[in-house]
Amino acid sequence: MNAKIKLAINTPKRIFSFGCSYTHYAWGTWANVIGSEFPDAEFRNLGRSGVGNAYIHNIIMQTDNVYKFNQDDLILVEWTNVCREDRYLPEKHGGWVSPGNIFTQSAYDKSFVRNYVSEIGSYVRDFALIKSAEDFIKNRSPYHMTKMVDFSYTNQWTNDQFNSETFTLLQEMYKPVLDNILPSMNHVLWEHNIGLKRERDRKLVHENFTDGHPSPEEYYNYVTEMFDHDWSNRTSKLVRIAQRNWIKILHDECVKQRKFVFWDQKLMPMRDELRKHSMIYDSLDIDDSIKRW
């Protein structure tokens, strides 16, 4: 494991976080844990479930345009799986179309995926976006970058890794920026073994439970392993409360459901309960001029 890095040299006055559902979800994530450590700072979480790296790059730029990043800020970026497709289509779809992994979603039809999606094309696009974002942020604010999965996993729901000569060359080309990204959460927390993660969750929550995202406690374990920081008892307590509530709310719902599907429309009250009782630390509202939705 890499040596820990300092979370913050100076106490930030504002914290902005960007990423996919590993940053903003129905319960607290790594970003909420870090936000909790600096209660006097303004914490804004601009992550969104299902989005790709094109969306993340875009929202970083929009947010700077509104809030003007500076040296008193701390910018947190979690890069996601490369095989995702983001489109902003407010007239036709009401906003962003960002349905998650392109190989397991239903928003884009099979013909589109077959004719216009390739793993290499995704790497060419996303590695450039990641370099662009880092070059932009590092001249403005202290920052940290992490990732959901190792980039070789083009589908986060399998244990299969992508490999090709072109991919190797791209990794070498972008090595300086890729080396600045922390080890992925999936690698650190369950060594990219999604089966192991699901088995742990079923033992912890209920045999019917399946989701795939880290629990509040797992996010806390990740950041404490990655960052050199004197973590507060306050944050530790908030994580324990969130974890306890997370287990109870999900367990109780799994008992009621013969087949548990987390995003089932009828489970919205359960998700609201999770947001209320397992968020660890709440984000401030985001300026409406940022096109997030």
GROMACS .gro file of C-alpha atoms in nm:
model
  293
    1MET     CA    1   0.000   0.000   0.000
    2ASN     CA    2   0.121   0.351  -0.077
    3ALA     CA    3   0.232   0.579   0.206
    4LYS     CA    4  -0.044   0.793   0.349
    5ILE     CA    5  -0.074   1.148   0.220
    6LYS     CA    6  -0.166   1.455   0.419
    7LEU     CA    7  -0.539   1.524   0.399
    8ALA     CA    8  -0.503   1.900   0.445
    9ILE     CA    9  -0.196   2.117   0.507
   10ASN     CA   10  -0.420   2.406   0.611
   11THR     CA   11  -0.778   2.387   0.734
   12PRO     CA   12  -1.000   2.441   0.430
   13LYS     CA   13  -1.274   2.704   0.429
   14ARG     CA   14  -1.466   2.524   0.154
   15ILE     CA   15  -1.477   2.162   0.036
   16PHE     CA   16  -1.612   2.055  -0.303
   17SER     CA   17  -1.651   1.688  -0.397
   18PHE     CA   18  -1.713   1.540  -0.742
   19GLY     CA   19  -1.775   1.186  -0.861
   20CYS     CA   20  -2.033   0.918  -0.925
   21SER     CA   21  -2.243   0.726  -0.671
   22TYR     CA   22  -1.924   0.646  -0.476
   23THR     CA   23  -1.926   1.016  -0.388
   24HIS     CA   24  -2.298   1.095  -0.361
   25TYR     CA   25  -2.548   0.821  -0.282
   26ALA     CA   26  -2.837   0.728  -0.055
   27TRP     CA   27  -2.596   0.713   0.239
   28GLY     CA   28  -2.274   0.884   0.339
   29THR     CA   29  -1.961   0.832   0.131
   30TRP     CA   30  -1.591   0.914   0.156
   31ALA     CA   31  -1.678   1.277   0.076
   32ASN     CA   32  -1.920   1.305   0.368
   33VAL     CA   33  -1.660   1.157   0.602
   34ILE     CA   34  -1.405   1.420   0.498
   35GLY     CA   35  -1.666   1.696   0.512
   36SER     CA   36  -1.741   1.596   0.872
   37GLU     CA   37  -1.378   1.651   0.968
   38PHE     CA   38  -1.402   2.022   0.888
   39PRO     CA   39  -1.734   2.140   1.037
   40ASP     CA   40  -1.641   2.507   0.998
   41ALA     CA   41  -1.589   2.465   0.623
   42GLU     CA   42  -1.863   2.494   0.362
   43PHE     CA   43  -1.909   2.141   0.228
   44ARG     CA   44  -2.075   2.089  -0.111
   45ASN     CA   45  -2.110   1.743  -0.261
   46LEU     CA   46  -2.164   1.753  -0.638
   47GLY     CA   47  -2.144   1.379  -0.706
   48ARG     CA   48  -2.425   1.199  -0.884
   49SER     CA   49  -2.514   0.833  -0.933
   50GLY     CA   50  -2.454   0.678  -1.273
   51VAL     CA   51  -2.240   0.954  -1.420
   52GLY     CA   52  -1.922   0.910  -1.617
   53ASN     CA   53  -1.596   1.099  -1.623
   54ALA     CA   54  -1.718   1.340  -1.892
   55TYR     CA   55  -1.993   1.454  -1.654
   56ILE     CA   56  -1.750   1.481  -1.363
   57HIS     CA   57  -1.512   1.695  -1.570
   58ASN     CA   58  -1.799   1.915  -1.685
   59ILE     CA   59  -1.935   1.972  -1.332
   60ILE     CA   60  -1.587   2.063  -1.204
   61MET     CA   61  -1.568   2.335  -1.470
   62GLN     CA   62  -1.921   2.460  -1.403
   63THR     CA   63  -1.857   2.470  -1.028
   64ASP     CA   64  -1.540   2.675  -1.065
   65ASN     CA   65  -1.727   2.915  -1.290
   66VAL     CA   66  -1.980   2.975  -1.010
   67TYR     CA   67  -1.772   2.943  -0.692
   68LYS     CA   68  -1.420   3.035  -0.815
   69PHE     CA   69  -1.185   2.778  -0.664
   70ASN     CA   70  -0.904   2.921  -0.453
   71GLN     CA   71  -0.623   2.820  -0.218
   72ASP     CA   72  -0.860   2.806   0.081
   73ASP     CA   73  -1.059   2.524  -0.082
   74LEU     CA   74  -1.012   2.147  -0.079
   75ILE     CA   75  -1.121   1.975  -0.401
   76LEU     CA   76  -1.208   1.604  -0.387
   77VAL     CA   77  -1.247   1.413  -0.714
   78GLU     CA   78  -1.346   1.049  -0.752
   79TRP     CA   79  -1.305   0.924  -1.110
   80THR     CA   80  -1.533   0.643  -1.214
   81ASN     CA   81  -1.550   0.352  -1.456
   82VAL     CA   82  -1.441   0.468  -1.804
   83CYS     CA   83  -1.716   0.291  -2.000
   84ARG     CA   84  -1.994   0.538  -1.928
   85GLU     CA   85  -2.175   0.771  -2.164
   86ASP     CA   86  -2.296   1.118  -2.057
   87ARG     CA   87  -2.525   1.342  -2.263
   88TYR     CA   88  -2.691   1.667  -2.156
   89LEU     CA   89  -3.030   1.658  -2.329
   90PRO     CA   90  -3.270   1.892  -2.146
   91GLU     CA   91  -3.522   1.917  -2.431
   92LYS     CA   92  -3.554   1.544  -2.497
   93HIS     CA   93  -3.472   1.389  -2.160
   94GLY     CA   94  -3.500   1.667  -1.904
   95GLY     CA   95  -3.128   1.696  -1.839
   96TRP     CA   96  -2.833   1.461  -1.817
   97VAL     CA   97  -2.859   1.107  -1.950
   98SER     CA   98  -2.602   0.921  -1.740
   99PRO     CA   99  -2.719   0.562  -1.688
  100GLY     CA  100  -2.402   0.403  -1.552
  101ASN     CA  101  -2.189   0.140  -1.718
  102ILE     CA  102  -2.260   0.137  -2.090
  103PHE     CA  103  -2.260  -0.243  -2.106
  104THR     CA  104  -2.524  -0.293  -1.835
  105GLN     CA  105  -2.761   0.002  -1.889
  106SER     CA  106  -3.083   0.041  -2.089
  107ALA     CA  107  -3.091   0.411  -2.189
  108TYR     CA  108  -2.874   0.364  -2.499
  109ASP     CA  109  -2.989   0.086  -2.730
  110LYS     CA  110  -2.782  -0.212  -2.835
  111SER     CA  111  -2.720  -0.068  -3.181
  112PHE     CA  112  -2.560   0.244  -3.032
  113VAL     CA  113  -2.340   0.039  -2.801
  114ARG     CA  114  -2.238  -0.197  -3.080
  115ASN     CA  115  -2.153   0.076  -3.332
  116TYR     CA  116  -2.030   0.369  -3.123
  117VAL     CA  117  -1.874   0.235  -2.803
  118SER     CA  118  -1.530   0.086  -2.752
  119GLU     CA  119  -1.312   0.039  -2.449
  120ILE     CA  120  -1.015   0.204  -2.618
  121GLY     CA  121  -1.227   0.500  -2.724
  122SER     CA  122  -1.336   0.541  -2.363
  123TYR     CA  123  -0.976   0.543  -2.242
  124VAL     CA  124  -0.871   0.796  -2.507
  125ARG     CA  125  -1.153   1.027  -2.401
  126ASP     CA  126  -1.137   0.984  -2.023
  127PHE     CA  127  -0.760   0.992  -1.967
  128ALA     CA  128  -0.749   1.325  -2.151
  129LEU     CA  129  -1.037   1.457  -1.939
  130ILE     CA  130  -0.864   1.349  -1.619
  131LYS     CA  131  -0.541   1.523  -1.721
  132SER     CA  132  -0.734   1.834  -1.819
  133ALA     CA  133  -0.913   1.845  -1.483
  134GLU     CA  134  -0.597   1.795  -1.280
  135ASP     CA  135  -0.406   2.061  -1.476
  136PHE     CA  136  -0.697   2.297  -1.412
  137ILE     CA  137  -0.742   2.227  -1.040
  138LYS     CA  138  -0.377   2.215  -0.933
  139ASN     CA  139  -0.325   2.579  -1.032
  140ARG     CA  140  -0.617   2.685  -0.812
  141SER     CA  141  -0.664   2.468  -0.502
  142PRO     CA  142  -0.534   2.182  -0.290
  143TYR     CA  143  -0.691   1.861  -0.414
  144HIS     CA  144  -0.707   1.483  -0.395
  145MET     CA  145  -0.810   1.239  -0.666
  146THR     CA  146  -0.926   0.884  -0.615
  147LYS     CA  147  -1.119   0.634  -0.825
  148MET     CA  148  -1.402   0.387  -0.789
  149VAL     CA  149  -1.227   0.101  -0.972
  150ASP     CA  150  -0.890   0.038  -1.126
  151PHE     CA  151  -0.918   0.165  -1.482
  152SER     CA  152  -0.852  -0.180  -1.625
  153TYR     CA  153  -1.200  -0.284  -1.503
  154THR     CA  154  -1.428  -0.155  -1.778
  155ASN     CA  155  -1.728  -0.316  -1.607
  156GLN     CA  156  -1.725  -0.268  -1.231
  157TRP     CA  157  -1.973  -0.554  -1.183
  158THR     CA  158  -1.732  -0.823  -1.303
  159ASN     CA  159  -1.381  -0.934  -1.210
  160ASP     CA  160  -1.263  -0.917  -1.572
  161GLN     CA  161  -0.979  -0.681  -1.663
  162PHE     CA  162  -0.929  -0.516  -2.002
  163ASN     CA  163  -0.587  -0.539  -2.162
  164SER     CA  164  -0.442  -0.439  -2.496
  165GLU     CA  165  -0.124  -0.288  -2.635
  166THR     CA  166  -0.301   0.043  -2.698
  167PHE     CA  167  -0.431   0.052  -2.340
  168THR     CA  168  -0.077  -0.006  -2.211
  169LEU     CA  169   0.055   0.276  -2.429
  170LEU     CA  170  -0.218   0.512  -2.308
  171GLN     CA  171  -0.138   0.430  -1.946
  172GLU     CA  172   0.226   0.511  -2.011
  173MET     CA  173   0.136   0.834  -2.191
  174TYR     CA  174  -0.075   0.955  -1.899
  175LYS     CA  175   0.138   0.800  -1.625
  176PRO     CA  176   0.222   1.131  -1.448
  177VAL     CA  177  -0.144   1.213  -1.388
  178LEU     CA  178  -0.262   0.854  -1.330
  179ASP     CA  179   0.006   0.812  -1.063
  180ASN     CA  180  -0.149   1.104  -0.874
  181ILE     CA  181  -0.477   0.916  -0.831
  182LEU     CA  182  -0.513   0.719  -0.508
  183PRO     CA  183  -0.564   0.342  -0.518
  184SER     CA  184  -0.922   0.259  -0.609
  185MET     CA  185  -1.185   0.200  -0.344
  186ASN     CA  186  -1.280  -0.137  -0.489
  187HIS     CA  187  -0.917  -0.249  -0.476
  188VAL     CA  188  -0.850  -0.131  -0.123
  189LEU     CA  189  -1.181  -0.248   0.025
  190TRP     CA  190  -1.233  -0.588  -0.141
  191GLU     CA  191  -0.950  -0.637  -0.391
  192HIS     CA  192  -1.191  -0.598  -0.683
  193ASN     CA  193  -1.372  -0.916  -0.587
  194ILE     CA  194  -1.736  -0.811  -0.621
  195GLY     CA  195  -1.845  -1.157  -0.511
  196LEU     CA  196  -1.658  -1.112  -0.183
  197LYS     CA  197  -1.824  -0.772  -0.134
  198ARG     CA  198  -2.172  -0.917  -0.189
  199GLU     CA  199  -2.104  -1.207   0.047
  200ARG     CA  200  -1.992  -0.967   0.320
  201ASP     CA  201  -2.300  -0.748   0.276
  202ARG     CA  202  -2.536  -1.044   0.293
  203LYS     CA  203  -2.380  -1.160   0.617
  204LEU     CA  204  -2.389  -0.809   0.760
  205VAL     CA  205  -2.734  -0.699   0.642
  206HIS     CA  206  -2.953  -0.982   0.512
  207GLU     CA  207  -2.930  -1.274   0.268
  208ASN     CA  208  -3.157  -1.087   0.024
  209PHE     CA  209  -2.945  -0.771   0.021
  210THR     CA  210  -2.738  -0.674  -0.280
  211ASP     CA  211  -2.609  -0.332  -0.384
  212GLY     CA  212  -2.232  -0.316  -0.439
  213HIS     CA  213  -2.152   0.026  -0.289
  214PRO     CA  214  -1.927   0.062   0.015
  215SER     CA  215  -2.104   0.101   0.347
  216PRO     CA  216  -2.048   0.412   0.563
  217GLU     CA  217  -1.793   0.218   0.766
  218GLU     CA  218  -1.610   0.098   0.454
  219TYR     CA  219  -1.580   0.455   0.326
  220TYR     CA  220  -1.438   0.556   0.664
  221ASN     CA  221  -1.191   0.268   0.653
  222TYR     CA  222  -1.082   0.379   0.307
  223VAL     CA  223  -1.010   0.742   0.392
  224THR     CA  224  -0.836   0.658   0.719
  225GLU     CA  225  -0.612   0.417   0.530
  226MET     CA  226  -0.536   0.668   0.253
  227PHE     CA  227  -0.490   0.992   0.443
  228ASP     CA  228  -0.254   1.111   0.713
  229HIS     CA  229  -0.491   1.297   0.945
  230ASP     CA  230  -0.581   1.314   1.312
  231TRP     CA  231  -0.934   1.183   1.269
  232SER     CA  232  -1.180   1.323   1.520
  233ASN     CA  233  -1.386   1.124   1.767
  234ARG     CA  234  -1.684   1.321   1.638
  235THR     CA  235  -1.651   1.181   1.286
  236SER     CA  236  -1.587   0.830   1.417
  237LYS     CA  237  -1.907   0.851   1.621
  238LEU     CA  238  -2.110   0.983   1.325
  239VAL     CA  239  -1.984   0.695   1.110
  240ARG     CA  240  -2.078   0.437   1.375
  241ILE     CA  241  -2.428   0.584   1.399
  242ALA     CA  242  -2.464   0.591   1.020
  243GLN     CA  243  -2.341   0.231   0.992
  244ARG     CA  244  -2.579   0.107   1.260
  245ASN     CA  245  -2.873   0.282   1.095
  246TRP     CA  246  -2.763   0.158   0.750
  247ILE     CA  247  -2.772  -0.205   0.866
  248LYS     CA  248  -3.106  -0.171   1.045
  249ILE     CA  249  -3.291   0.016   0.770
  250LEU     CA  250  -3.172  -0.219   0.497
  251HIS     CA  251  -3.223  -0.532   0.706
  252ASP     CA  252  -3.578  -0.436   0.796
  253GLU     CA  253  -3.663  -0.371   0.432
  254CYS     CA  254  -3.502  -0.695   0.313
  255VAL     CA  255  -3.720  -0.886   0.558
  256LYS     CA  256  -4.029  -0.735   0.395
  257GLN     CA  257  -3.920  -0.798   0.034
  258ARG     CA  258  -3.897  -1.142  -0.128
  259LYS     CA  259  -3.674  -0.983  -0.390
  260PHE     CA  260  -3.480  -0.676  -0.281
  261VAL     CA  261  -3.403  -0.425  -0.560
  262PHE     CA  262  -3.253  -0.112  -0.413
  263TRP     CA  263  -3.379   0.133  -0.679
  264ASP     CA  264  -3.731  -0.010  -0.696
  265GLN     CA  265  -3.971   0.285  -0.702
  266LYS     CA  266  -4.172   0.146  -0.410
  267LEU     CA  267  -3.861   0.158  -0.189
  268MET     CA  268  -3.831   0.537  -0.208
  269PRO     CA  269  -3.939   0.576   0.160
  270MET     CA  270  -3.655   0.343   0.259
  271ARG     CA  271  -3.404   0.548   0.059
  272ASP     CA  272  -3.533   0.865   0.223
  273GLU     CA  273  -3.476   0.704   0.562
  274LEU     CA  274  -3.120   0.616   0.465
  275ARG     CA  275  -3.051   0.972   0.354
  276LYS     CA  276  -3.193   1.101   0.680
  277HIS     CA  277  -3.017   0.863   0.917
  278SER     CA  278  -2.702   0.733   0.739
  279MET     CA  279  -2.558   1.038   0.560
  280ILE     CA  280  -2.281   1.099   0.821
  281TYR     CA  281  -2.262   1.470   0.734
  282ASP     CA  282  -2.486   1.678   0.510
  283SER     CA  283  -2.385   1.882   0.208
  284LEU     CA  284  -2.491   2.242   0.167
  285ASP     CA  285  -2.725   2.326  -0.120
  286ILE     CA  286  -2.568   2.375  -0.464
  287ASP     CA  287  -2.616   2.689  -0.674
  288ASP     CA  288  -2.904   2.624  -0.915
  289SER     CA  289  -2.713   2.768  -1.210
  290ILE     CA  290  -2.494   2.455  -1.219
  291LYS     CA  291  -2.648   2.208  -1.464
  292ARG     CA  292  -2.624   1.895  -1.248
  293TRP     CA  293  -2.953   1.720  -1.331
   0.00000   0.00000   0.00000
